[in-house]
mmCIF file of C-alpha atoms in Angstrom:
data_model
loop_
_atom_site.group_PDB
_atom_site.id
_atom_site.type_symbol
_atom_site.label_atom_id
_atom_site.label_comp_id
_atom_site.label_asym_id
_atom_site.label_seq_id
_atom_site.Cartn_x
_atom_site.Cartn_y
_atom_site.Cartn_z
ATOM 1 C CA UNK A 279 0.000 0.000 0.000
ATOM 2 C CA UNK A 280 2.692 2.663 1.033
ATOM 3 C CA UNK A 281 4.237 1.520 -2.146
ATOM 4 C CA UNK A 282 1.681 2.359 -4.628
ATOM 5 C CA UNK A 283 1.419 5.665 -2.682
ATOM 6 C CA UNK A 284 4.904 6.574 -3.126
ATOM 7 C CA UNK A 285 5.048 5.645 -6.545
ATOM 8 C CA UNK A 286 1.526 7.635 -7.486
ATOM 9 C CA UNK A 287 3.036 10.266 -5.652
ATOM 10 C CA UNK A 288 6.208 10.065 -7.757
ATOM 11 C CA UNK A 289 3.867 9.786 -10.641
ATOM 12 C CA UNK A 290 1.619 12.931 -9.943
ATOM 13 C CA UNK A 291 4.899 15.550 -8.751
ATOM 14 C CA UNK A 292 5.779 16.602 -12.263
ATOM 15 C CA UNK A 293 1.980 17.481 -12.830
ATOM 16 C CA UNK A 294 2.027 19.664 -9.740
ATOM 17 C CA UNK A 295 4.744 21.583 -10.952
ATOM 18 C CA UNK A 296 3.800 22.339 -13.949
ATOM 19 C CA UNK A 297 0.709 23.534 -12.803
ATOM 20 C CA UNK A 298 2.660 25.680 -10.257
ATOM 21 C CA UNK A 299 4.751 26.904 -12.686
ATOM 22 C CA UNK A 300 1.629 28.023 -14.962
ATOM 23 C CA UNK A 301 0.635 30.029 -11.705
ATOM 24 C CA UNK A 302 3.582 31.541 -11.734
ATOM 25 C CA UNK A 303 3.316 32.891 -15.346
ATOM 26 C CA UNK A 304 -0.127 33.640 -15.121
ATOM 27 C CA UNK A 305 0.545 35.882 -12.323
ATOM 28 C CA UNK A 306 3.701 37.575 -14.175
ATOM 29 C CA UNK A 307 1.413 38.328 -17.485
ATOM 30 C CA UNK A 308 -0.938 39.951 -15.149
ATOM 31 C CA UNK A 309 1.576 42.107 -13.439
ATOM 32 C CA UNK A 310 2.794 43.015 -16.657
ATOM 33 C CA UNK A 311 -0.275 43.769 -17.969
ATOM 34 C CA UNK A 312 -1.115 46.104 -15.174
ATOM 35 C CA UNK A 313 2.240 47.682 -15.671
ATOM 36 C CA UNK A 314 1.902 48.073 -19.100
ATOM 37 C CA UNK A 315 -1.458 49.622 -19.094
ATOM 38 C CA UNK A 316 0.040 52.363 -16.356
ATOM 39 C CA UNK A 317 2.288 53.090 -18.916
ATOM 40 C CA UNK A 318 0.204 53.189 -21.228
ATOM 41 C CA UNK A 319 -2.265 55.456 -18.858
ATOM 42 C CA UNK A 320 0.318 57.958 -18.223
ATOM 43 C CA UNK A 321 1.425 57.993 -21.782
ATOM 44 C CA UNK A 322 -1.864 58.544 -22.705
ATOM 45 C CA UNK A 323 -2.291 61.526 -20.187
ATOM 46 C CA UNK A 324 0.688 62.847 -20.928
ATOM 47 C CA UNK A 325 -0.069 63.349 -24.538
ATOM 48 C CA UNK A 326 -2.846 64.627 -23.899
ATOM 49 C CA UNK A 327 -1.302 67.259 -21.484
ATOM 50 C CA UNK A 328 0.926 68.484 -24.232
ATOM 51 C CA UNK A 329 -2.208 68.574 -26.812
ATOM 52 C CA UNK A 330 -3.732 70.822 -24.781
ATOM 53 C CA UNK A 331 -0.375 72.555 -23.665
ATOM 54 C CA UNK A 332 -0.244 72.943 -27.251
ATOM 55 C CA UNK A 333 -3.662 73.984 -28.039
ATOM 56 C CA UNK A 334 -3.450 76.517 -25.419
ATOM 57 C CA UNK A 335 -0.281 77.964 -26.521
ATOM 58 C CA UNK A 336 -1.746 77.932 -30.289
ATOM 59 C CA UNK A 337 -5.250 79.825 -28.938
ATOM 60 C CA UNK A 338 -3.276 82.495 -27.072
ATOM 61 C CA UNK A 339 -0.821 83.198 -30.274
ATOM 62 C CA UNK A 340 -4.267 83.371 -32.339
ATOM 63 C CA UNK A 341 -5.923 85.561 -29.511
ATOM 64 C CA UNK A 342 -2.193 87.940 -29.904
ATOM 65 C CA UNK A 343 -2.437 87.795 -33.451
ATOM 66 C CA UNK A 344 -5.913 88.807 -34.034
ATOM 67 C CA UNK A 345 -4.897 91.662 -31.074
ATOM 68 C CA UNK A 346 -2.378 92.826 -33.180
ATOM 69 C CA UNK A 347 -4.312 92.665 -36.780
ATOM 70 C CA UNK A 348 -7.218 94.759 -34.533
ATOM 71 C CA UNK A 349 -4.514 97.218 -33.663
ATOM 72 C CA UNK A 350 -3.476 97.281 -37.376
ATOM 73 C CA UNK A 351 -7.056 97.546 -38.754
ATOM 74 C CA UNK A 352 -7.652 100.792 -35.977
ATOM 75 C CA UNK A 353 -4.489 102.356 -36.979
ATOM 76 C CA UNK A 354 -5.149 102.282 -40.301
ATOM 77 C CA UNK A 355 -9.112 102.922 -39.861
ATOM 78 C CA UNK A 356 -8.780 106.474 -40.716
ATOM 79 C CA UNK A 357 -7.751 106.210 -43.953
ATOM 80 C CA UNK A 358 -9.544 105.529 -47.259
ATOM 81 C CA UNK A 359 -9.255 105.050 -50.681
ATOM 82 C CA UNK A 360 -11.274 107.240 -53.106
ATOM 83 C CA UNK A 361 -11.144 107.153 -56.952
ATOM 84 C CA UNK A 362 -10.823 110.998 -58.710
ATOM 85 C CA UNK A 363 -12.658 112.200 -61.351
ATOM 86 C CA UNK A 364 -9.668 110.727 -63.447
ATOM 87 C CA UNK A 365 -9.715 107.283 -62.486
ATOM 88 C CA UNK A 366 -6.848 107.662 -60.131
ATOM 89 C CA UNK A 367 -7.117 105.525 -57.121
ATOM 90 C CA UNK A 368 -6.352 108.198 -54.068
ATOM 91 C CA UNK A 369 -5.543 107.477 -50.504
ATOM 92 C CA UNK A 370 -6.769 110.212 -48.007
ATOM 93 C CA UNK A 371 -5.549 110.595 -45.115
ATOM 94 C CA UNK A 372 -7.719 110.032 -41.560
ATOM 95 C CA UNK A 373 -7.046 113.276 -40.906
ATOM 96 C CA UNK A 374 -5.538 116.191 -43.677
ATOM 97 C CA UNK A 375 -3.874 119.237 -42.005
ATOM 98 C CA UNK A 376 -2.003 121.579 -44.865
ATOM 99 C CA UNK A 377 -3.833 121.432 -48.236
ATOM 100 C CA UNK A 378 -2.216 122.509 -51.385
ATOM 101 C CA UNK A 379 -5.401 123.377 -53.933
ATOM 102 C CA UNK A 380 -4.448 125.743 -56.262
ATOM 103 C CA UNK A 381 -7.203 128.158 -57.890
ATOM 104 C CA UNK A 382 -9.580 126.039 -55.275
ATOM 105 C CA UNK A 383 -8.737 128.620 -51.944
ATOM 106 C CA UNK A 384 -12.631 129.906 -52.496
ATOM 107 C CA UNK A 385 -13.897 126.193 -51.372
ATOM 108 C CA UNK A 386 -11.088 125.483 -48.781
ATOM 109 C CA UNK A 387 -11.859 128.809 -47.124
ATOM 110 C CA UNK A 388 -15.646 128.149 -47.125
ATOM 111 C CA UNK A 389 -14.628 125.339 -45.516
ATOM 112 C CA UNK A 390 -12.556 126.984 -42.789
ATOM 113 C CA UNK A 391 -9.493 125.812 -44.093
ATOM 114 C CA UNK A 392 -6.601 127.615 -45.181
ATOM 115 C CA UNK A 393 -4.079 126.295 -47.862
ATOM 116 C CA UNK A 394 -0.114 126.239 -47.657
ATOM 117 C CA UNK A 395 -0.173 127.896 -50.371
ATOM 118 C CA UNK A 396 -1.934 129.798 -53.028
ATOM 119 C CA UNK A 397 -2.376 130.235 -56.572
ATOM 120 C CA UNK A 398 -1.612 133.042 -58.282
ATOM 121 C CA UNK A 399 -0.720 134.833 -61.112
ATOM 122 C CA UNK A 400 2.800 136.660 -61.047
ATOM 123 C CA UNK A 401 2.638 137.518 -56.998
ATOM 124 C CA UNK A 402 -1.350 138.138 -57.295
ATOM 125 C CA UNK A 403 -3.291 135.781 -56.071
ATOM 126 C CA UNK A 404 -7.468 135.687 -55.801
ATOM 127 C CA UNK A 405 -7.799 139.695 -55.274
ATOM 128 C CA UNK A 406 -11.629 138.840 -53.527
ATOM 129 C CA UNK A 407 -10.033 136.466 -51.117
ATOM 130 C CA UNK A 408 -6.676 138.687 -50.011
ATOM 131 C CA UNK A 409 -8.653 139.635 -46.361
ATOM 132 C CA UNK A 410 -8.752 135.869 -45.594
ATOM 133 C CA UNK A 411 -4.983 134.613 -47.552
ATOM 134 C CA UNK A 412 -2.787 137.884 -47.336
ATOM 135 C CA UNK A 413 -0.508 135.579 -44.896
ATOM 136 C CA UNK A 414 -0.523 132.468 -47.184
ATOM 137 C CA UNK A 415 2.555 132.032 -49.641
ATOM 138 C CA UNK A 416 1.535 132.471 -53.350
ATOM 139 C CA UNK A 417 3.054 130.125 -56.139
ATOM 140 C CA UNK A 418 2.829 131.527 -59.749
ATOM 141 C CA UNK A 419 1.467 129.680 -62.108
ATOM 142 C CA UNK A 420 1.782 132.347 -64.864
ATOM 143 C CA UNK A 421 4.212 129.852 -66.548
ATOM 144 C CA UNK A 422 2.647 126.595 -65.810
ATOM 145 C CA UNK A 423 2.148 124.757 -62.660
ATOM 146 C CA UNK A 424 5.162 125.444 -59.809
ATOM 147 C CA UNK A 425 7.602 122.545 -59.687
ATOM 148 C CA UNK A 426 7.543 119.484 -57.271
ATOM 149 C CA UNK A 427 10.962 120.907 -55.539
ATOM 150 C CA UNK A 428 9.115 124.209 -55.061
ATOM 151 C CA UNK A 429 5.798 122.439 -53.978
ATOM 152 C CA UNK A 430 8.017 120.190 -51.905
ATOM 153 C CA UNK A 431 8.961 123.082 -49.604
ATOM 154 C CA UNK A 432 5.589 123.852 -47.946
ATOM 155 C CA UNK A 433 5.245 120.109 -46.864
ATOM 156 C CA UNK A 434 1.430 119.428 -48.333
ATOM 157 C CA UNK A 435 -0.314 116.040 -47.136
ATOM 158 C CA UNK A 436 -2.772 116.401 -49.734
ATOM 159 C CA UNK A 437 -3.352 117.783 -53.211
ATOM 160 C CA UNK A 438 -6.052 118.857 -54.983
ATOM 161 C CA UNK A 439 -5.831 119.605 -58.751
ATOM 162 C CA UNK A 440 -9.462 121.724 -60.115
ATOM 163 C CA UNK A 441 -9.035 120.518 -63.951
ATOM 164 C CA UNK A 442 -7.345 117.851 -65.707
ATOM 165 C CA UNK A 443 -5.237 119.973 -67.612
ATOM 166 C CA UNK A 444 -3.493 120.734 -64.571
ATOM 167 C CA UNK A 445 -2.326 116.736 -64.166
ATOM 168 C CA UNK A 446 -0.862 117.136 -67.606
ATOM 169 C CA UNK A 447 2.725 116.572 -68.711
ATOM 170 C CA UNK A 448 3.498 114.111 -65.887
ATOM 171 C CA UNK A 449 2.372 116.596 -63.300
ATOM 172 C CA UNK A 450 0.450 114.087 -61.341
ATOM 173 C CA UNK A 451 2.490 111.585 -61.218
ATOM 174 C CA UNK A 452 5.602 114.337 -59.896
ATOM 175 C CA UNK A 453 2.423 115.373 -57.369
ATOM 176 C CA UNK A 454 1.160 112.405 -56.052
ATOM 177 C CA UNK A 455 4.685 111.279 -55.194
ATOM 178 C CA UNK A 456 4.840 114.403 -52.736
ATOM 179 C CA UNK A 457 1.041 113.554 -51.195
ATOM 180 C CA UNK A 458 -1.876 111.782 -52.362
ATOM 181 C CA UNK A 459 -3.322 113.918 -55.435
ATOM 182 C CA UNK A 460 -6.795 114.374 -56.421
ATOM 183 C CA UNK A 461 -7.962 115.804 -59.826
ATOM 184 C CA UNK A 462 -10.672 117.115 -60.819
ATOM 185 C CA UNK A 463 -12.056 116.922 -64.108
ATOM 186 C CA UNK A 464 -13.207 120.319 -63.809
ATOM 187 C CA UNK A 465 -13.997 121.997 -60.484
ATOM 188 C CA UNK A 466 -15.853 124.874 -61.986
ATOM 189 C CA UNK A 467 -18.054 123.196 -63.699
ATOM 190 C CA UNK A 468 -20.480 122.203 -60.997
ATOM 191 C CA UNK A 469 -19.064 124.387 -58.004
ATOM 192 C CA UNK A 470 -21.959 123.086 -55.519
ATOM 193 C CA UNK A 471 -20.668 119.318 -56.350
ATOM 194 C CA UNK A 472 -17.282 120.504 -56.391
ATOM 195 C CA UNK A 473 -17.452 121.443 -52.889
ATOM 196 C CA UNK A 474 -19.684 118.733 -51.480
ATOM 197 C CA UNK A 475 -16.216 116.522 -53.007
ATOM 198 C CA UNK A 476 -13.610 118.843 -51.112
ATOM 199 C CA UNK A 477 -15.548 118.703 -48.089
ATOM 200 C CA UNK A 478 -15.666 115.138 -47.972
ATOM 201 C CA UNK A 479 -12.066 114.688 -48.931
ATOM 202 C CA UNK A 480 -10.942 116.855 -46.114
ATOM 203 C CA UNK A 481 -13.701 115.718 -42.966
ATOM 204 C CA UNK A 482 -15.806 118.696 -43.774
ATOM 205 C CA UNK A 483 -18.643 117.479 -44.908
ATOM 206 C CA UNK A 484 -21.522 119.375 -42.539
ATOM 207 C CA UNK A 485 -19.430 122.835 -43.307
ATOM 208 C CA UNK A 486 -20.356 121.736 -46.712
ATOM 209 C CA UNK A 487 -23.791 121.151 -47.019
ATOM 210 C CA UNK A 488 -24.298 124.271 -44.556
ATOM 211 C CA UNK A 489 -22.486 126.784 -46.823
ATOM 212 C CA UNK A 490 -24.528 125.605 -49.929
ATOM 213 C CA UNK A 491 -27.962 125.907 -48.010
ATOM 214 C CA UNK A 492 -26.990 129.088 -46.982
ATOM 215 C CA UNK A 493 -26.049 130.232 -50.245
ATOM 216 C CA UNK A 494 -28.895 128.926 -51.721
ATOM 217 C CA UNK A 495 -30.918 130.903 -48.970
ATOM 218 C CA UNK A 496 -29.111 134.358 -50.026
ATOM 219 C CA UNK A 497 -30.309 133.198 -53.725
ATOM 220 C CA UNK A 498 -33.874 133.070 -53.272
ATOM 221 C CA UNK A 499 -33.702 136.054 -51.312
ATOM 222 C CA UNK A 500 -32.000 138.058 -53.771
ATOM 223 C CA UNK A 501 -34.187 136.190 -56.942
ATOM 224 C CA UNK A 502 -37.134 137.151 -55.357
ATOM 225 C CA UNK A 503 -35.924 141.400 -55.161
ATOM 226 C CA UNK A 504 -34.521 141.243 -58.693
ATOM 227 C CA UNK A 505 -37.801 139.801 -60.218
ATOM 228 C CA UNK A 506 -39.536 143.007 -58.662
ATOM 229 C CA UNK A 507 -37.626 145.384 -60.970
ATOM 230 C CA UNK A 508 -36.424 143.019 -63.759
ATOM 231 C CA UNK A 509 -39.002 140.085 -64.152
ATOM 232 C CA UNK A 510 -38.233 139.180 -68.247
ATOM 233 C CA UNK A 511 -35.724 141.283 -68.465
ATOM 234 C CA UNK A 512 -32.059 139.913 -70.162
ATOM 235 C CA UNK A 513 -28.697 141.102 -69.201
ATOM 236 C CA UNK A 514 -25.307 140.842 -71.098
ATOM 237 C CA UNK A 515 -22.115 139.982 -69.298
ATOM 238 C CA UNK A 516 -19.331 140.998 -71.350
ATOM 239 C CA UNK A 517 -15.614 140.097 -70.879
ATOM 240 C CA UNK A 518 -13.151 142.253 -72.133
ATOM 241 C CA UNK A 519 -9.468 140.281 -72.033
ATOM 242 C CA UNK A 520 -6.445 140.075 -73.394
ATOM 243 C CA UNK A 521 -7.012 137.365 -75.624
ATOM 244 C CA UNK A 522 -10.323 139.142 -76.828
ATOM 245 C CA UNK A 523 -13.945 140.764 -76.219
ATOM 246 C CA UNK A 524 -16.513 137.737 -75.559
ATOM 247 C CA UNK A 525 -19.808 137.573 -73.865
ATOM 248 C CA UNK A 526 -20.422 134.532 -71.557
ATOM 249 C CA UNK A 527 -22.944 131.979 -71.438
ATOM 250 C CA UNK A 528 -24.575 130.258 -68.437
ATOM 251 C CA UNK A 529 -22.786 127.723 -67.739
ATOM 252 C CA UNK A 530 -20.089 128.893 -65.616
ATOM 253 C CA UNK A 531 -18.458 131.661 -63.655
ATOM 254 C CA UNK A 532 -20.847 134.914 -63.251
ATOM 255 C CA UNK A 533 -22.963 133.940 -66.322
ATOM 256 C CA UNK A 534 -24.578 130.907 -64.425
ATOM 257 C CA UNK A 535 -25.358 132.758 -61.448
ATOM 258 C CA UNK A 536 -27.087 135.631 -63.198
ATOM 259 C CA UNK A 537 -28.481 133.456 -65.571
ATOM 260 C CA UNK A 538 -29.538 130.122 -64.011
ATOM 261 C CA UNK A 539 -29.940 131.044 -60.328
ATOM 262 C CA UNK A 540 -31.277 134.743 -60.354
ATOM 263 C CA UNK A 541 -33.287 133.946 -63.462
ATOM 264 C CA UNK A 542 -32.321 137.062 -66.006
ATOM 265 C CA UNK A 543 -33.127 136.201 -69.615
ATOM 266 C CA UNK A 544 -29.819 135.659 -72.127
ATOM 267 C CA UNK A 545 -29.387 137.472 -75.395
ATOM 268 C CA UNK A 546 -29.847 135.329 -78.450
ATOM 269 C CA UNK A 547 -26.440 134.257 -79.024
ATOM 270 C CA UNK A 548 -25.700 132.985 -75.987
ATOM 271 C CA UNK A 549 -28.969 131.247 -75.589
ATOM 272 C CA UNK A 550 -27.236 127.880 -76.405
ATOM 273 C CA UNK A 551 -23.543 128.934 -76.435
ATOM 274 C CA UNK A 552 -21.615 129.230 -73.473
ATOM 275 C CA UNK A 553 -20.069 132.250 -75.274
ATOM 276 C CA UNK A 554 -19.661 134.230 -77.838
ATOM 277 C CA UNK A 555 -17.100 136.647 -79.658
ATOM 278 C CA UNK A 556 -18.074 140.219 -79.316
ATOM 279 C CA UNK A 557 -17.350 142.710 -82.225
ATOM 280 C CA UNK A 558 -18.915 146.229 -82.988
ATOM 281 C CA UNK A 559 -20.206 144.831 -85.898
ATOM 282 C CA UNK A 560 -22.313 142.440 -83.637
ATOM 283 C CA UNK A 561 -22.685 144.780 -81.099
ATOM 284 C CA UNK A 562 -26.456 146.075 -82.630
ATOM 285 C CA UNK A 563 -27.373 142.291 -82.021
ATOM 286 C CA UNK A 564 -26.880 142.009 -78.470
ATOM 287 C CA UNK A 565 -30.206 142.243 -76.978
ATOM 288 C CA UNK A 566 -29.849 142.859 -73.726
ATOM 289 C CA UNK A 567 -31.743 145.103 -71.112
ATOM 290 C CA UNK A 568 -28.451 145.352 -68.840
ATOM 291 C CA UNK A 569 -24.646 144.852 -69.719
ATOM 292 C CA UNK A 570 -22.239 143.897 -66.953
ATOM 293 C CA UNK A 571 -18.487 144.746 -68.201
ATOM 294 C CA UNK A 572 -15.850 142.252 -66.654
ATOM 295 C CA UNK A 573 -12.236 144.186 -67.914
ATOM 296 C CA UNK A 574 -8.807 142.273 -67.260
ATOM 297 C CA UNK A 575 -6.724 144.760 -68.435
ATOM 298 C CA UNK A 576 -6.401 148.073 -70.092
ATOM 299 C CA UNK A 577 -7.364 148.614 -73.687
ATOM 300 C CA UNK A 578 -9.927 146.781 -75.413
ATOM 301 C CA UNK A 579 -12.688 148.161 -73.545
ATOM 302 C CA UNK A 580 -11.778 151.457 -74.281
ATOM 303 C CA UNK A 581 -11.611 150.673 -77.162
ATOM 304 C CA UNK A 582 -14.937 149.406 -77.892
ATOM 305 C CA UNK A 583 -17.073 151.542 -75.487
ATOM 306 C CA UNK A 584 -16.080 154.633 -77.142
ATOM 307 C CA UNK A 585 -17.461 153.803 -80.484
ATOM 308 C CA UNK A 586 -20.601 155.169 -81.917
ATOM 309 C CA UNK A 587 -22.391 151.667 -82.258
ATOM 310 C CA UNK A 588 -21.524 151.050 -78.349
ATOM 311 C CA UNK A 589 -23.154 154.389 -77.338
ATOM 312 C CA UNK A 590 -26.404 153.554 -79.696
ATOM 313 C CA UNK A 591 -27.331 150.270 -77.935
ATOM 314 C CA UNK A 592 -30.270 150.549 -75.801
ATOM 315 C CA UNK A 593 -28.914 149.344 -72.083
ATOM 316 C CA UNK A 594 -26.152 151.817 -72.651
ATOM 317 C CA UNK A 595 -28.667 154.293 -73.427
ATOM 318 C CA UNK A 596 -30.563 153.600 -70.748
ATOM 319 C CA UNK A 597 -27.531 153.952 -68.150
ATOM 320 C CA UNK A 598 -27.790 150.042 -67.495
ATOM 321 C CA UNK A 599 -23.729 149.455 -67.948
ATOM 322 C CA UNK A 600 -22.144 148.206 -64.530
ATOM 323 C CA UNK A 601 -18.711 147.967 -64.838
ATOM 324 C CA UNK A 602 -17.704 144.918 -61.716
ATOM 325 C CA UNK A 603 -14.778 143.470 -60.605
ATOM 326 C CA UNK A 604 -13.272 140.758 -62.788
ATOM 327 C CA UNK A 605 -11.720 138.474 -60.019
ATOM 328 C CA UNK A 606 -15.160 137.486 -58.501
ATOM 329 C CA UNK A 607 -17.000 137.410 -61.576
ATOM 330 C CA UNK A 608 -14.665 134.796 -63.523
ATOM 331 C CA UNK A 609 -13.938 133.098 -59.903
ATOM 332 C CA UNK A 610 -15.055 129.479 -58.982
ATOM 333 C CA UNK A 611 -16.485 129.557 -55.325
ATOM 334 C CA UNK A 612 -19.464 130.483 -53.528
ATOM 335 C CA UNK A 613 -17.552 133.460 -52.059
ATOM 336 C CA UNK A 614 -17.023 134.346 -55.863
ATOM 337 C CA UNK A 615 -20.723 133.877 -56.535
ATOM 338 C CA UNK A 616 -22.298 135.538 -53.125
ATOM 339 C CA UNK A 617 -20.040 138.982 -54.527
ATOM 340 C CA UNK A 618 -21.899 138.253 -57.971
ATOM 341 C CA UNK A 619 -25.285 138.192 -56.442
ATOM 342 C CA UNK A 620 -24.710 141.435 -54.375
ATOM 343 C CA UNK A 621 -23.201 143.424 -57.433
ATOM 344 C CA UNK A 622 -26.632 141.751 -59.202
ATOM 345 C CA UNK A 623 -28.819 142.816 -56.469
ATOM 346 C CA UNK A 624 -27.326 146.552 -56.262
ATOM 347 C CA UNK A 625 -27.011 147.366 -59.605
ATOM 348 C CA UNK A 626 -30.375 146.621 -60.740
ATOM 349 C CA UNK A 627 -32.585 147.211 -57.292
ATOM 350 C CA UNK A 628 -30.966 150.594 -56.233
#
């Protein structure tokens, strides 16, 4: 009996052991396991603590960026970019301080704002506007407009050009490199419009519309007195220059506030020119009620007032020959058109 014990005993012992030894191996795989998946854990955490380390870091340099692209956009805010009546594209400034805009100073002052310099012609500049620019430097432009170097020296941070003919020649592109340059096609054309433009360009844009309704306000007045004295009656505006007599239409200067905003009739051959050459042998034509003489210069007038046909037309006749001052009446500006009404209004009301 204690025999077949030992030997089943002997029998069973390597069974034991392997199953101990299974155990054993079990128990390691487990432990590794565990340790494995702690790696794994704090692997997993880890990456995920740089991801949003990293995320972090990327929203704050987005949040600094888009700090420093608002900053940008608010520096810049002020400024726009306008295209001229030439196609130019124009940047104006947020905010302009010295304004070079030559044979424009009646709109810049109407705006309250005073050039660095003005046009003029020799050392003459606008005579009607002296009591408001007698401290402002004149540039001639007698000989053509002043050169860059000499517009260089008063520092402008804007320019504005009234016609095109002034941009001619490579004048605008010598301007614009000295300050952003706006041209006009032609600023006298529509003065009103003109100035509405200026105004806008330069932040003035309620001075603007005020000085037009209150020009239009001295208008009516001053339409409503004439028509008491001079309802259908036609008046002659005649220019006596250098280059020759002429008698001007209403589309500009003196002949569209006489004719288009106080409402005086045109003679016949200016009904659809703008003007027309004056001779004495056309003189007897000119049917007018009232001649206004605009002289520049010496001679010509003379000339032509002292002849027989001159002294036989009816408004001379009559006494109706006002002799005005040429500056306002050829100028470009509601200044220049408020001293045409008042000549208007006195000559024929008193």
């Amino acid at each position: 009996m204690h025999q077949q014990e030992k030997e089943n005993g002997q029998r069973f012992a390597p069974s034991r052991w392997i199953n101990h030894r299974l155990s054993v191996l079990i128990v390691l795989v487990l432990m590794v396991g565990l340790l494995a998946a702690c790696g794994s854990t704090s692997e997993n955490e880890g990456a995920a603590q740089q991801e949003q380390k990293t995320a972090e870091a990327s929203t704050t340099a987005s949040s600094e960026t888009a700090v420093q692209e608002e900053e940008t956009v608010e520096t810049a805010a002020g400024e726009r970019t306008v295209k001229d009546e030439m196609g130019h594209d124009v940047v104006v400034p947020a905010k302009v301080e010295r304004v070079f805009a030559p044979y424009l100073e009646d709109s810049l002052l109407t705006l309250g704002v005073k050039p660095v310099a003005q046009w003029a012609s020799g050392t003459q500049g606008h005579v009607y506007l002296q009591d408001q620019l007698s401290d402002v430097p004149t540039l001639d432009f007698s000989s053509g407009l002043p050169s860059p170097e000499a517009l260089m020296a008063y520092n402008p941070d804007f320019i504005i050009l009234h016609t095109a003919n002034y941009a001619e020649n490579g004048v605008y592109e010598s301007y614009s490199k000295i300050a952003p340059t706006y041209v006009f096609n032609n600023a006298s054309g529509d003065v009103e419009k003109s100035l509405e433009v200026i105004g806008n360009l330069l932040g003035k844009t309620a001075e603007a519309e005020q000085a037009i309704e209150t020009y239009h306000a001295k208008v009516d007045t001053a339409k409503a007195e004439i028509a008491k004295v001079a309802d259908g009656k036609k008046a002659a505006i005649i220019r006596f220059a250098p280059r020759g007599i002429s008698m001007m239409g209403g589309n500009y200067f003196s002949g569209y506030v006489v004719y288009e905003q106080l409402g005086l009739g045109k003679p016949k051959l200016v009904e659809t020119e703008n003007s027309a050459i004056v001779s004495t042998e056309v003189l007897p034509e000119i049917d007018a009620d009232y001649i206004f003489t605009v002289e520049q210069g010496p001679g010509s007038m003379k000339e032509m007032t002292d002849t027989k046909v001159w002294q036989s037309m009816p408004a001379v006749k009559a006494g109706n020959v006002y002799a005005v001052e040429p500056a306002p009446w050829l100028g470009g500006g509601l200044i220049a058109y408020g001293h045409v009404i008042d000549d208007t209004l006195k000559a024929l009301t008193q």
